[in-house]
Amino acid sequence: MNTYHIHITGQVQGVGFRPYVYVLAKDFGLTGWVKNSIDGVHIVFNAEITIADDFYKTVLEKAPRLAIITDHHMKSIENQLFTGFKIDHSDENGLADLLVTPDFAICPDCQNEMKDARNRRYGYPFITCTNCGPRFSIIKALPYDRPYTTMDSFLMCPDCKTEYNDPYDRRYFSQTNSCPACTVRILIKSKNAAGDYGKINTDNRFEQIDLITSFLDNGKILAIKGIGGFLLVCDANNSSVIKILRERKHRPTKAFAIMYPDTVAVQRDFIVGENALELMIGPVSPIVLLRPIPGKKPHICSELVAPHLSRVGVMLPYTPLFDLIMQSFGKPIVATSGNLSGSPIVFENHLAEEYLGKIADVIVENDRDIVIPQDDSVIQFSDRSGQKIILRRSRGMAPNYVDGTLDLPHEQILAVGAEMKSTFAHLFNRILYISQYLGDQATYETKRVFEQNVRHCIRLFGSKPARILHDLHPGYLSTQFAAEIAKKDGISLYGIQHHEAHFAAVLGEHKLFGTDHKVLGVIWDGVGYGTDGQVWGGEFFAYQQGKINRLYHVPYFDFILGDKMAREPRISALSISSNDAQLLDMIREKFTRTEWSVYQKMIETGTYLKSSSMGRFFDAAASLILGIDRQSYEGEAAMMLESCATEVFLSDHSEKKDYLQGSETLETDVLRNILKGVRFDLQNGLIQGQIALNVHYSLVMLIKRKATELGFNQLALSGGVFQNALLADLLIEELGDTFTLYFHQKLSPNDECISFGQMMHHIFVETE
Ligand SMILES: [Zn+2]
Ligand SMILES: [Zn+2]
């Protein structure tokens, strides 16, 4: 008999790991203990070597649903004596209690119980267990314990209490435990003829679901409180209610997500890869962008749901309430964040009427309060190579960054990210917390929610950041916020260049820091403040000898008219086409005579900002190829370009042409030469999708040429442009054999990764 020590790292705290090990150890007849610590779960026990091996294997194989094991090992230690097997609740410094687990979708066991008429939780819309339910969103203070959550006002009934205290029960220490006897309550309010909300008097949970279903059937818009906030929902087959929703929400074209009742219904309408399916039915349960089965029309009003796009965002019911509603309604519903376009998601009962009153006919509240708002996470997979691309990291994925092997310092640092797609990162005692997506800080409301979330995080950990990292852009609200805190608390400020932060983020995800690594960072996005004061966005960096250097950027073009340029792709087309008479001829008709002469003069003076933005280049190409001259949100034109190019790419007879092949003035004219190729093919009557595909292909070839020329065989890709799934497929197909490619896997390539990148840059990148 020897004593063994098993150490497991990853997302193993707060997911029912200790009771799981306890029960298993009892089954094996072992003596010893299991406990949580800051660096994972530790198990110490006595056994014969063969039994120890068997136990170790079983612990790993049958780990709880929510556990993510990143590393593990077992070793023999000095012999000790134990009586029985215990769960050790002690933790020398209490730090393990500071790990915050995300909110999780309903688990299959709870789903079955909820549908079982003999079960005491039959039809109960707030059923949870240690394997599912909210966490992050309901935490008021740490440790994660019922009195510190918004479940504190609900008293457990005797039956629930018994489950809570039984290590053999799935609800042992389940902080969200409740049942119809000690229920979380639903309140339904509906608008009367005068437009005022009136409470509907029914406490019966079955009647409530019937009511909600009938509202959906009757073409009403409902605001229903989910895990991270209110979702606005309506019948996805009713075109008139979808049109009304678009009008009331001030969201003319941006796609809506759809919730389907179950996987069978999803697979009837869409191509669902294995990876996508696994994610959708798993604990994260995000929105996944799916392509309709060719030749079949999905059972939704597709053109109104996702205008001009070939993919639709689809999710499954991730809360018991949504599951009950979807079973009863039986058809897909539109399910979009409860907000006005551009504002943060509404999550408080008392603000629902005020903010959503102009949109929703019916409000469905419940009295389990939300502390931390979150939108639904959004993920896509590229069509050919199945490359995973995170478009929004929020519910189910935020906040902790699980990577036991990242060598983080014992320092307290706050990184406030960028401005659009804002997030923040917080380091405390080697716990790296990366916030959920917090919206575009364009409005006062978004800024307020951002600051609230930062303060909540600092309060949770009781931390006192000693440094604050921010973007170099002086105008960003996040930069100003950083300066305010720094001044108030006397902390040092560090500015980090936007695209270097992107690069550091992808390097950090793949742990590529250290002097033996040599990586080319291809960082393409919309806008970022450069160290020369210009608007960067088409950058090539070297990571070498521990340092980052800018080696190349696509040629600068004039950045005129500020934000208007991002809203009107025709302006990018004009700027990039300058000096080319034939291209200019082609786009002249997009402008009035006055506009034309004013804008031309601006470019001629040459005194405006310069830009290497690849986001604006995609706008220019979309303006030329598809005639999109105005867009209602950033990236719309680029998404449409990707969409039509992908259709040709996936067809049997796609060819690819490199518009830069043989061009002589490569360095200075790269972008313009691609547009010249576009013009040539348009005049020869080539179809739009083929030309759009050629543009994508030319860019991939540009990356290949540059990487070869600069002598790199490892490429790291980041920036909003790499949300483009076609680009990922082409990179993998054309470069995958000769280059090692690093894509983001845990974070989004868009500006959501900036806060993490700032942190990685500050810790791991050497600066002069
Ligand atoms: Zn469960
Ligand atoms: Zn109960």
CSV table of C-alpha atoms and ligand atoms in Angstrom, one decimal, residues 120-121 155-161 163 177-183, ligand 2:
chain,number,residue,atom,x,y,z
A,120,ARG,CA,-41.2,16.7,-8.3
A,121,ARG,CA,-39.6,19.2,-10.6
A,155,LEU,CA,-35.1,29.5,1.3
A,156,MET,CA,-34.6,25.9,0.4
A,157,CYS,CA,-37.5,23.6,1.3
A,158,PRO,CA,-36.7,20.4,3.4
A,159,ASP,CA,-36.4,18.2,0.3
A,160,CYS,CA,-34.0,20.6,-1.5
A,161,LYS,CA,-32.0,20.9,1.7
A,163,GLU,CA,-30.3,17.0,-1.6
A,177,ASN,CA,-31.1,24.5,-5.9
A,178,SER,CA,-34.9,25.1,-5.9
A,179,CYS,CA,-38.1,23.4,-6.7
A,180,PRO,CA,-41.8,24.1,-7.1
A,181,ALA,CA,-42.1,24.1,-3.3
A,182,CYS,CA,-39.4,26.8,-2.8
A,183,THR,CA,-39.9,28.3,-6.2
B,2,ZN,ZN,-37.4,22.9,-2.9
